[in-house]
JSON list of C-alpha atoms in Angstrom, two decimals:
[
{"chain": "H", "resi": 2, "resn": "UNK", "atom": "CA", "xyz": [8.35, 90.17, -35.63]},
{"chain": "H", "resi": 3, "resn": "UNK", "atom": "CA", "xyz": [7.77, 91.36, -31.95]},
{"chain": "H", "resi": 4, "resn": "UNK", "atom": "CA", "xyz": [4.31, 91.93, -30.48]},
{"chain": "H", "resi": 5, "resn": "UNK", "atom": "CA", "xyz": [5.12, 95.73, -30.21]},
{"chain": "H", "resi": 6, "resn": "UNK", "atom": "CA", "xyz": [6.19, 95.84, -33.92]},
{"chain": "H", "resi": 7, "resn": "UNK", "atom": "CA", "xyz": [2.98, 93.99, -34.96]},
{"chain": "H", "resi": 8, "resn": "UNK", "atom": "CA", "xyz": [0.78, 96.49, -32.86]},
{"chain": "H", "resi": 9, "resn": "UNK", "atom": "CA", "xyz": [2.62, 99.42, -34.41]},
{"chain": "H", "resi": 10, "resn": "UNK", "atom": "CA", "xyz": [2.13, 98.01, -37.82]},
{"chain": "H", "resi": 11, "resn": "UNK", "atom": "CA", "xyz": [-1.65, 97.68, -37.17]},
{"chain": "H", "resi": 12, "resn": "UNK", "atom": "CA", "xyz": [-2.44, 101.03, -35.60]},
{"chain": "H", "resi": 13, "resn": "UNK", "atom": "CA", "xyz": [0.20, 103.63, -36.73]},
{"chain": "H", "resi": 14, "resn": "UNK", "atom": "CA", "xyz": [-1.88, 105.28, -39.50]},
{"chain": "H", "resi": 15, "resn": "UNK", "atom": "CA", "xyz": [-1.96, 108.96, -40.14]},
{"chain": "H", "resi": 16, "resn": "UNK", "atom": "CA", "xyz": [-4.76, 110.31, -42.24]},
{"chain": "H", "resi": 17, "resn": "UNK", "atom": "CA", "xyz": [-3.67, 113.28, -44.43]},
{"chain": "H", "resi": 18, "resn": "UNK", "atom": "CA", "xyz": [-5.93, 116.25, -45.16]},
{"chain": "H", "resi": 19, "resn": "UNK", "atom": "CA", "xyz": [-4.95, 119.60, -46.56]},
{"chain": "H", "resi": 20, "resn": "UNK", "atom": "CA", "xyz": [-7.18, 122.44, -46.90]},
{"chain": "H", "resi": 21, "resn": "UNK", "atom": "CA", "xyz": [-7.17, 125.82, -48.86]},
{"chain": "H", "resi": 22, "resn": "UNK", "atom": "CA", "xyz": [-7.68, 129.16, -46.96]},
{"chain": "H", "resi": 23, "resn": "UNK", "atom": "CA", "xyz": [-11.44, 129.07, -47.91]},
{"chain": "H", "resi": 24, "resn": "UNK", "atom": "CA", "xyz": [-11.69, 125.50, -46.18]},
{"chain": "H", "resi": 25, "resn": "UNK", "atom": "CA", "xyz": [-12.04, 123.46, -49.38]},
{"chain": "H", "resi": 26, "resn": "UNK", "atom": "CA", "xyz": [-10.24, 120.14, -49.55]},
{"chain": "H", "resi": 27, "resn": "UNK", "atom": "CA", "xyz": [-7.20, 120.22, -51.78]},
{"chain": "H", "resi": 28, "resn": "UNK", "atom": "CA", "xyz": [-5.42, 116.96, -50.83]},
{"chain": "H", "resi": 29, "resn": "UNK", "atom": "CA", "xyz": [-6.36, 113.68, -48.96]},
{"chain": "H", "resi": 30, "resn": "UNK", "atom": "CA", "xyz": [-4.36, 110.54, -48.29]},
{"chain": "H", "resi": 31, "resn": "UNK", "atom": "CA", "xyz": [-2.85, 108.32, -45.72]},
{"chain": "H", "resi": 32, "resn": "UNK", "atom": "CA", "xyz": [0.62, 107.55, -44.10]},
{"chain": "H", "resi": 33, "resn": "UNK", "atom": "CA", "xyz": [1.25, 104.16, -42.77]},
{"chain": "H", "resi": 34, "resn": "UNK", "atom": "CA", "xyz": [4.10, 102.35, -41.08]},
{"chain": "H", "resi": 35, "resn": "UNK", "atom": "CA", "xyz": [5.14, 99.48, -43.38]},
{"chain": "H", "resi": 36, "resn": "UNK", "atom": "CA", "xyz": [7.24, 96.48, -42.43]},
{"chain": "H", "resi": 37, "resn": "UNK", "atom": "CA", "xyz": [9.60, 94.76, -44.94]},
{"chain": "H", "resi": 38, "resn": "UNK", "atom": "CA", "xyz": [7.56, 91.45, -44.96]},
{"chain": "H", "resi": 39, "resn": "UNK", "atom": "CA", "xyz": [8.52, 90.69, -48.65]},
{"chain": "H", "resi": 40, "resn": "UNK", "atom": "CA", "xyz": [12.27, 91.54, -47.83]},
{"chain": "H", "resi": 41, "resn": "UNK", "atom": "CA", "xyz": [12.14, 88.75, -45.06]},
{"chain": "H", "resi": 42, "resn": "UNK", "atom": "CA", "xyz": [10.51, 86.15, -47.53]},
{"chain": "H", "resi": 43, "resn": "UNK", "atom": "CA", "xyz": [13.17, 86.77, -50.16]},
{"chain": "H", "resi": 44, "resn": "UNK", "atom": "CA", "xyz": [15.99, 86.45, -47.45]},
{"chain": "H", "resi": 45, "resn": "UNK", "atom": "CA", "xyz": [14.65, 83.13, -46.51]},
{"chain": "H", "resi": 46, "resn": "UNK", "atom": "CA", "xyz": [14.45, 81.84, -50.20]},
{"chain": "H", "resi": 47, "resn": "UNK", "atom": "CA", "xyz": [18.01, 82.94, -50.81]},
{"chain": "H", "resi": 48, "resn": "UNK", "atom": "CA", "xyz": [19.16, 81.16, -47.72]},
{"chain": "H", "resi": 49, "resn": "UNK", "atom": "CA", "xyz": [17.51, 77.90, -48.94]},
{"chain": "H", "resi": 50, "resn": "UNK", "atom": "CA", "xyz": [19.33, 78.20, -52.42]},
{"chain": "H", "resi": 51, "resn": "UNK", "atom": "CA", "xyz": [22.52, 79.03, -50.61]},
{"chain": "H", "resi": 52, "resn": "UNK", "atom": "CA", "xyz": [22.38, 75.86, -48.37]},
{"chain": "H", "resi": 53, "resn": "UNK", "atom": "CA", "xyz": [21.49, 73.73, -51.57]},
{"chain": "H", "resi": 54, "resn": "UNK", "atom": "CA", "xyz": [24.34, 75.21, -53.59]},
{"chain": "H", "resi": 55, "resn": "UNK", "atom": "CA", "xyz": [26.77, 74.53, -50.68]},
{"chain": "H", "resi": 56, "resn": "UNK", "atom": "CA", "xyz": [25.70, 70.84, -50.36]},
{"chain": "H", "resi": 57, "resn": "UNK", "atom": "CA", "xyz": [26.19, 70.30, -54.11]},
{"chain": "H", "resi": 58, "resn": "UNK", "atom": "CA", "xyz": [29.66, 71.90, -54.05]},
{"chain": "H", "resi": 59, "resn": "UNK", "atom": "CA", "xyz": [30.67, 69.74, -51.16]},
{"chain": "H", "resi": 60, "resn": "UNK", "atom": "CA", "xyz": [29.45, 66.59, -52.96]},
{"chain": "H", "resi": 61, "resn": "UNK", "atom": "CA", "xyz": [31.39, 67.45, -56.00]},
{"chain": "H", "resi": 62, "resn": "UNK", "atom": "CA", "xyz": [34.48, 68.21, -54.09]},
{"chain": "H", "resi": 63, "resn": "UNK", "atom": "CA", "xyz": [34.49, 64.78, -52.60]},
{"chain": "H", "resi": 64, "resn": "UNK", "atom": "CA", "xyz": [34.57, 63.14, -56.00]},
{"chain": "H", "resi": 65, "resn": "UNK", "atom": "CA", "xyz": [38.01, 64.45, -57.48]},
{"chain": "H", "resi": 66, "resn": "UNK", "atom": "CA", "xyz": [37.96, 61.89, -60.28]},
{"chain": "H", "resi": 67, "resn": "UNK", "atom": "CA", "xyz": [34.59, 63.15, -61.53]},
{"chain": "H", "resi": 68, "resn": "UNK", "atom": "CA", "xyz": [35.46, 64.27, -65.15]},
{"chain": "H", "resi": 69, "resn": "UNK", "atom": "CA", "xyz": [34.87, 68.17, -65.35]},
{"chain": "H", "resi": 70, "resn": "UNK", "atom": "CA", "xyz": [33.83, 68.53, -61.82]},
{"chain": "H", "resi": 71, "resn": "UNK", "atom": "CA", "xyz": [35.17, 72.17, -61.52]},
{"chain": "H", "resi": 72, "resn": "UNK", "atom": "CA", "xyz": [33.29, 73.10, -64.69]},
{"chain": "H", "resi": 73, "resn": "UNK", "atom": "CA", "xyz": [30.21, 72.68, -62.55]},
{"chain": "H", "resi": 74, "resn": "UNK", "atom": "CA", "xyz": [31.66, 73.63, -59.11]},
{"chain": "H", "resi": 75, "resn": "UNK", "atom": "CA", "xyz": [32.95, 77.02, -60.18]},
{"chain": "H", "resi": 76, "resn": "UNK", "atom": "CA", "xyz": [29.54, 78.38, -61.41]},
{"chain": "H", "resi": 77, "resn": "UNK", "atom": "CA", "xyz": [28.08, 77.08, -58.25]},
{"chain": "H", "resi": 78, "resn": "UNK", "atom": "CA", "xyz": [30.67, 78.96, -56.22]},
{"chain": "H", "resi": 79, "resn": "UNK", "atom": "CA", "xyz": [29.74, 82.11, -58.14]},
{"chain": "H", "resi": 80, "resn": "UNK", "atom": "CA", "xyz": [26.00, 81.43, -57.60]},
{"chain": "H", "resi": 81, "resn": "UNK", "atom": "CA", "xyz": [26.72, 80.90, -53.91]},
{"chain": "H", "resi": 82, "resn": "UNK", "atom": "CA", "xyz": [28.62, 84.29, -53.77]},
{"chain": "H", "resi": 83, "resn": "UNK", "atom": "CA", "xyz": [25.73, 86.03, -55.44]},
{"chain": "H", "resi": 84, "resn": "UNK", "atom": "CA", "xyz": [23.28, 84.59, -52.84]},
{"chain": "H", "resi": 85, "resn": "UNK", "atom": "CA", "xyz": [25.55, 85.87, -49.93]},
{"chain": "H", "resi": 86, "resn": "UNK", "atom": "CA", "xyz": [25.69, 89.26, -51.67]},
{"chain": "H", "resi": 87, "resn": "UNK", "atom": "CA", "xyz": [21.87, 89.19, -51.95]},
{"chain": "H", "resi": 88, "resn": "UNK", "atom": "CA", "xyz": [21.37, 88.47, -48.25]},
{"chain": "H", "resi": 89, "resn": "UNK", "atom": "CA", "xyz": [23.72, 91.12, -47.16]},
{"chain": "H", "resi": 90, "resn": "UNK", "atom": "CA", "xyz": [21.98, 93.61, -49.30]},
{"chain": "H", "resi": 91, "resn": "UNK", "atom": "CA", "xyz": [18.49, 92.70, -48.06]},
{"chain": "H", "resi": 92, "resn": "UNK", "atom": "CA", "xyz": [19.63, 92.77, -44.45]},
{"chain": "H", "resi": 93, "resn": "UNK", "atom": "CA", "xyz": [21.04, 96.24, -44.82]},
{"chain": "H", "resi": 94, "resn": "UNK", "atom": "CA", "xyz": [17.66, 97.58, -45.84]},
{"chain": "H", "resi": 95, "resn": "UNK", "atom": "CA", "xyz": [15.69, 99.05, -43.05]},
{"chain": "H", "resi": 96, "resn": "UNK", "atom": "CA", "xyz": [12.99, 96.59, -41.71]},
{"chain": "H", "resi": 97, "resn": "UNK", "atom": "CA", "xyz": [10.44, 99.35, -41.25]},
{"chain": "H", "resi": 98, "resn": "UNK", "atom": "CA", "xyz": [9.53, 102.59, -42.97]},
{"chain": "H", "resi": 99, "resn": "UNK", "atom": "CA", "xyz": [6.84, 105.04, -43.65]},
{"chain": "H", "resi": 100, "resn": "UNK", "atom": "CA", "xyz": [4.88, 105.00, -46.94]},
{"chain": "H", "resi": 101, "resn": "UNK", "atom": "CA", "xyz": [2.13, 107.32, -47.98]},
{"chain": "H", "resi": 102, "resn": "UNK", "atom": "CA", "xyz": [-0.26, 108.06, -50.90]},
{"chain": "H", "resi": 103, "resn": "UNK", "atom": "CA", "xyz": [-1.88, 111.56, -51.29]},
{"chain": "H", "resi": 104, "resn": "UNK", "atom": "CA", "xyz": [-4.48, 112.39, -53.86]},
{"chain": "H", "resi": 105, "resn": "UNK", "atom": "CA", "xyz": [-4.33, 116.06, -54.89]},
{"chain": "H", "resi": 106, "resn": "UNK", "atom": "CA", "xyz": [-6.65, 118.57, -56.35]},
{"chain": "H", "resi": 107, "resn": "UNK", "atom": "CA", "xyz": [-6.71, 118.24, -60.26]},
{"chain": "H", "resi": 108, "resn": "UNK", "atom": "CA", "xyz": [-6.42, 114.44, -60.25]},
{"chain": "H", "resi": 109, "resn": "UNK", "atom": "CA", "xyz": [-2.78, 113.91, -59.29]},
{"chain": "H", "resi": 110, "resn": "UNK", "atom": "CA", "xyz": [-1.54, 111.11, -57.04]},
{"chain": "H", "resi": 111, "resn": "UNK", "atom": "CA", "xyz": [1.78, 111.41, -55.25]},
{"chain": "H", "resi": 112, "resn": "UNK", "atom": "CA", "xyz": [3.80, 108.95, -53.22]},
{"chain": "H", "resi": 113, "resn": "UNK", "atom": "CA", "xyz": [6.27, 110.98, -51.16]},
{"chain": "H", "resi": 114, "resn": "UNK", "atom": "CA", "xyz": [8.42, 107.72, -50.23]},
{"chain": "H", "resi": 115, "resn": "UNK", "atom": "CA", "xyz": [8.05, 106.17, -53.72]},
{"chain": "H", "resi": 116, "resn": "UNK", "atom": "CA", "xyz": [6.04, 103.23, -54.91]},
{"chain": "H", "resi": 117, "resn": "UNK", "atom": "CA", "xyz": [6.67, 99.62, -53.71]},
{"chain": "H", "resi": 118, "resn": "UNK", "atom": "CA", "xyz": [8.00, 98.48, -57.21]},
{"chain": "H", "resi": 119, "resn": "UNK", "atom": "CA", "xyz": [9.70, 101.80, -58.07]},
{"chain": "H", "resi": 120, "resn": "UNK", "atom": "CA", "xyz": [11.10, 103.53, -54.97]},
{"chain": "H", "resi": 121, "resn": "UNK", "atom": "CA", "xyz": [12.56, 106.47, -56.92]},
{"chain": "H", "resi": 122, "resn": "UNK", "atom": "CA", "xyz": [9.20, 107.31, -58.60]},
{"chain": "H", "resi": 123, "resn": "UNK", "atom": "CA", "xyz": [6.97, 109.73, -56.56]},
{"chain": "H", "resi": 124, "resn": "UNK", "atom": "CA", "xyz": [4.16, 110.30, -59.22]},
{"chain": "H", "resi": 125, "resn": "UNK", "atom": "CA", "xyz": [2.80, 108.73, -62.40]},
{"chain": "H", "resi": 126, "resn": "UNK", "atom": "CA", "xyz": [2.80, 111.04, -65.35]},
{"chain": "H", "resi": 127, "resn": "UNK", "atom": "CA", "xyz": [-0.59, 111.57, -66.86]},
{"chain": "H", "resi": 128, "resn": "UNK", "atom": "CA", "xyz": [-2.38, 109.62, -64.09]},
{"chain": "H", "resi": 129, "resn": "UNK", "atom": "CA", "xyz": [-5.68, 110.93, -62.85]},
{"chain": "H", "resi": 130, "resn": "UNK", "atom": "CA", "xyz": [-7.20, 109.50, -59.64]},
{"chain": "H", "resi": 131, "resn": "UNK", "atom": "CA", "xyz": [-10.65, 109.78, -61.31]},
{"chain": "H", "resi": 132, "resn": "UNK", "atom": "CA", "xyz": [-9.58, 106.78, -63.48]},
{"chain": "H", "resi": 133, "resn": "UNK", "atom": "CA", "xyz": [-9.69, 104.56, -60.37]},
{"chain": "H", "resi": 134, "resn": "UNK", "atom": "CA", "xyz": [-12.45, 102.01, -60.19]},
{"chain": "H", "resi": 135, "resn": "UNK", "atom": "CA", "xyz": [-11.70, 100.67, -56.76]},
{"chain": "H", "resi": 136, "resn": "UNK", "atom": "CA", "xyz": [-8.91, 100.18, -54.07]},
{"chain": "H", "resi": 137, "resn": "UNK", "atom": "CA", "xyz": [-8.72, 96.79, -52.64]},
{"chain": "H", "resi": 138, "resn": "UNK", "atom": "CA", "xyz": [-6.35, 94.61, -50.69]},
{"chain": "H", "resi": 139, "resn": "UNK", "atom": "CA", "xyz": [-5.08, 91.43, -52.51]},
{"chain": "H", "resi": 140, "resn": "UNK", "atom": "CA", "xyz": [-3.28, 88.36, -51.11]},
{"chain": "H", "resi": 141, "resn": "UNK", "atom": "CA", "xyz": [0.17, 88.01, -52.60]},
{"chain": "H", "resi": 142, "resn": "UNK", "atom": "CA", "xyz": [1.36, 84.38, -52.08]},
{"chain": "H", "resi": 143, "resn": "UNK", "atom": "CA", "xyz": [4.76, 85.14, -53.65]},
{"chain": "H", "resi": 144, "resn": "UNK", "atom": "CA", "xyz": [5.60, 87.80, -51.24]},
{"chain": "H", "resi": 145, "resn": "UNK", "atom": "CA", "xyz": [3.80, 86.02, -48.33]},
{"chain": "H", "resi": 146, "resn": "UNK", "atom": "CA", "xyz": [1.48, 88.88, -47.39]},
{"chain": "H", "resi": 147, "resn": "UNK", "atom": "CA", "xyz": [-1.21, 91.28, -48.63]},
{"chain": "H", "resi": 148, "resn": "UNK", "atom": "CA", "xyz": [-0.91, 94.11, -51.23]},
{"chain": "H", "resi": 149, "resn": "UNK", "atom": "CA", "xyz": [-2.96, 97.14, -51.70]},
{"chain": "H", "resi": 150, "resn": "UNK", "atom": "CA", "xyz": [-3.87, 97.81, -55.30]},
{"chain": "H", "resi": 151, "resn": "UNK", "atom": "CA", "xyz": [-5.58, 100.52, -57.21]},
{"chain": "H", "resi": 152, "resn": "UNK", "atom": "CA", "xyz": [-7.68, 98.99, -59.97]},
{"chain": "H", "resi": 153, "resn": "UNK", "atom": "CA", "xyz": [-8.45, 101.33, -62.88]},
{"chain": "H", "resi": 154, "resn": "UNK", "atom": "CA", "xyz": [-11.46, 101.52, -65.28]},
{"chain": "H", "resi": 155, "resn": "UNK", "atom": "CA", "xyz": [-9.36, 100.47, -68.24]},
{"chain": "H", "resi": 156, "resn": "UNK", "atom": "CA", "xyz": [-8.19, 97.27, -66.42]},
{"chain": "H", "resi": 157, "resn": "UNK", "atom": "CA", "xyz": [-4.77, 98.38, -65.31]},
{"chain": "H", "resi": 158, "resn": "UNK", "atom": "CA", "xyz": [-3.50, 97.97, -61.81]},
{"chain": "H", "resi": 159, "resn": "UNK", "atom": "CA", "xyz": [-1.14, 100.00, -59.58]},
{"chain": "H", "resi": 160, "resn": "UNK", "atom": "CA", "xyz": [0.27, 98.47, -56.38]},
{"chain": "H", "resi": 161, "resn": "UNK", "atom": "CA", "xyz": [0.60, 101.05, -53.64]},
{"chain": "H", "resi": 162, "resn": "UNK", "atom": "CA", "xyz": [1.41, 98.85, -50.64]},
{"chain": "H", "resi": 163, "resn": "UNK", "atom": "CA", "xyz": [3.26, 95.54, -50.84]},
{"chain": "H", "resi": 164, "resn": "UNK", "atom": "CA", "xyz": [3.21, 92.44, -48.63]},
{"chain": "H", "resi": 165, "resn": "UNK", "atom": "CA", "xyz": [1.43, 94.00, -45.60]},
{"chain": "H", "resi": 166, "resn": "UNK", "atom": "CA", "xyz": [-0.08, 91.90, -42.83]},
{"chain": "H", "resi": 167, "resn": "UNK", "atom": "CA", "xyz": [-3.81, 91.29, -43.26]},
{"chain": "H", "resi": 168, "resn": "UNK", "atom": "CA", "xyz": [-5.10, 93.73, -40.76]},
{"chain": "H", "resi": 169, "resn": "UNK", "atom": "CA", "xyz": [-2.66, 96.42, -41.88]},
{"chain": "H", "resi": 170, "resn": "UNK", "atom": "CA", "xyz": [-3.58, 95.91, -45.58]},
{"chain": "H", "resi": 171, "resn": "UNK", "atom": "CA", "xyz": [-7.26, 96.01, -44.85]},
{"chain": "H", "resi": 172, "resn": "UNK", "atom": "CA", "xyz": [-6.94, 99.33, -43.03]},
{"chain": "H", "resi": 173, "resn": "UNK", "atom": "CA", "xyz": [-4.80, 100.94, -45.74]},
{"chain": "H", "resi": 174, "resn": "UNK", "atom": "CA", "xyz": [-7.23, 99.90, -48.32]},
{"chain": "H", "resi": 175, "resn": "UNK", "atom": "CA", "xyz": [-10.26, 101.33, -46.23]},
{"chain": "H", "resi": 176, "resn": "UNK", "atom": "CA", "xyz": [-8.47, 104.61, -45.46]},
{"chain": "H", "resi": 177, "resn": "UNK", "atom": "CA", "xyz": [-7.32, 105.19, -49.05]},
{"chain": "H", "resi": 178, "resn": "UNK", "atom": "CA", "xyz": [-10.70, 104.52, -50.31]},
{"chain": "H", "resi": 179, "resn": "UNK", "atom": "CA", "xyz": [-12.23, 107.07, -47.95]},
{"chain": "H", "resi": 180, "resn": "UNK", "atom": "CA", "xyz": [-9.50, 109.70, -48.92]},
{"chain": "H", "resi": 181, "resn": "UNK", "atom": "CA", "xyz": [-10.07, 109.00, -52.64]},
{"chain": "H", "resi": 182, "resn": "UNK", "atom": "CA", "xyz": [-13.84, 109.43, -52.30]},
{"chain": "H", "resi": 183, "resn": "UNK", "atom": "CA", "xyz": [-13.45, 112.62, -50.34]},
{"chain": "H", "resi": 184, "resn": "UNK", "atom": "CA", "xyz": [-11.38, 114.15, -53.15]},
{"chain": "H", "resi": 185, "resn": "UNK", "atom": "CA", "xyz": [-13.94, 112.85, -55.80]},
{"chain": "H", "resi": 186, "resn": "UNK", "atom": "CA", "xyz": [-16.53, 114.74, -53.86]},
{"chain": "H", "resi": 187, "resn": "UNK", "atom": "CA", "xyz": [-14.41, 117.80, -53.46]},
{"chain": "H", "resi": 188, "resn": "UNK", "atom": "CA", "xyz": [-13.87, 117.82, -57.19]},
{"chain": "H", "resi": 189, "resn": "UNK", "atom": "CA", "xyz": [-17.65, 117.54, -57.86]},
{"chain": "H", "resi": 190, "resn": "UNK", "atom": "CA", "xyz": [-18.42, 120.35, -55.36]},
{"chain": "H", "resi": 191, "resn": "UNK", "atom": "CA", "xyz": [-15.82, 122.65, -56.93]},
{"chain": "H", "resi": 192, "resn": "UNK", "atom": "CA", "xyz": [-17.19, 122.00, -60.42]},
{"chain": "H", "resi": 193, "resn": "UNK", "atom": "CA", "xyz": [-20.77, 122.87, -59.11]},
{"chain": "H", "resi": 194, "resn": "UNK", "atom": "CA", "xyz": [-19.42, 126.02, -57.47]},
{"chain": "H", "resi": 195, "resn": "UNK", "atom": "CA", "xyz": [-17.55, 127.14, -60.73]},
{"chain": "H", "resi": 196, "resn": "UNK", "atom": "CA", "xyz": [-20.60, 126.50, -62.77]},
{"chain": "H", "resi": 197, "resn": "UNK", "atom": "CA", "xyz": [-22.85, 128.54, -60.45]},
{"chain": "H", "resi": 198, "resn": "UNK", "atom": "CA", "xyz": [-20.31, 131.46, -60.58]},
{"chain": "H", "resi": 199, "resn": "UNK", "atom": "CA", "xyz": [-20.45, 131.34, -64.26]},
{"chain": "H", "resi": 200, "resn": "UNK", "atom": "CA", "xyz": [-24.14, 131.33, -64.44]},
{"chain": "H", "resi": 201, "resn": "UNK", "atom": "CA", "xyz": [-24.48, 134.03, -61.73]},
{"chain": "H", "resi": 202, "resn": "UNK", "atom": "CA", "xyz": [-26.68, 131.83, -59.50]},
{"chain": "H", "resi": 203, "resn": "UNK", "atom": "CA", "xyz": [-25.85, 130.79, -55.96]},
{"chain": "H", "resi": 204, "resn": "UNK", "atom": "CA", "xyz": [-24.99, 127.11, -55.56]},
{"chain": "H", "resi": 205, "resn": "UNK", "atom": "CA", "xyz": [-27.51, 124.70, -54.21]},
{"chain": "H", "resi": 206, "resn": "UNK", "atom": "CA", "xyz": [-27.05, 123.54, -50.60]},
{"chain": "H", "resi": 207, "resn": "UNK", "atom": "CA", "xyz": [-27.05, 119.80, -50.36]}
]
């Protein structure tokens, strides 16, 4: 990772705010520039297994009198071929991409570029952002970086950013918390306004 790429990952963040004609907030979120840190991790792991498999195949091929040697060598050859295919696939993925999360009026949360564990899903059916308890970064040793997770009141967890560098994950968590709280406040203010309209009394100024 070059110094330029690291600085871009740290500071290329775009807060998202959408307003109705009457200036009320209808959507808030964040767009960030995400590197494929987890992809690089798995590429390294596959390379290690690839080298180990190649060494074992070489050892077996040097012992032609070993009974049933090819019964072991052939599956290993297939495994090595699978590792090569995995590396080729991972290397063809872009190393960098934008990702964003947006909280919308009414409780909806959308991910225009998909969720880390489900790239083709852009929303979660039945999800309401008012069910979120907190948004935090979390160290992910397996992927070699930091995730950003939504922790819900019922104990569930939703990962919205995967294997970021520490500084980037911290900023994503802070900015998403701010966007989420702004939408919660907008929902409360709209409820107060609607109640005052029903009661025929002007809303109280805070």
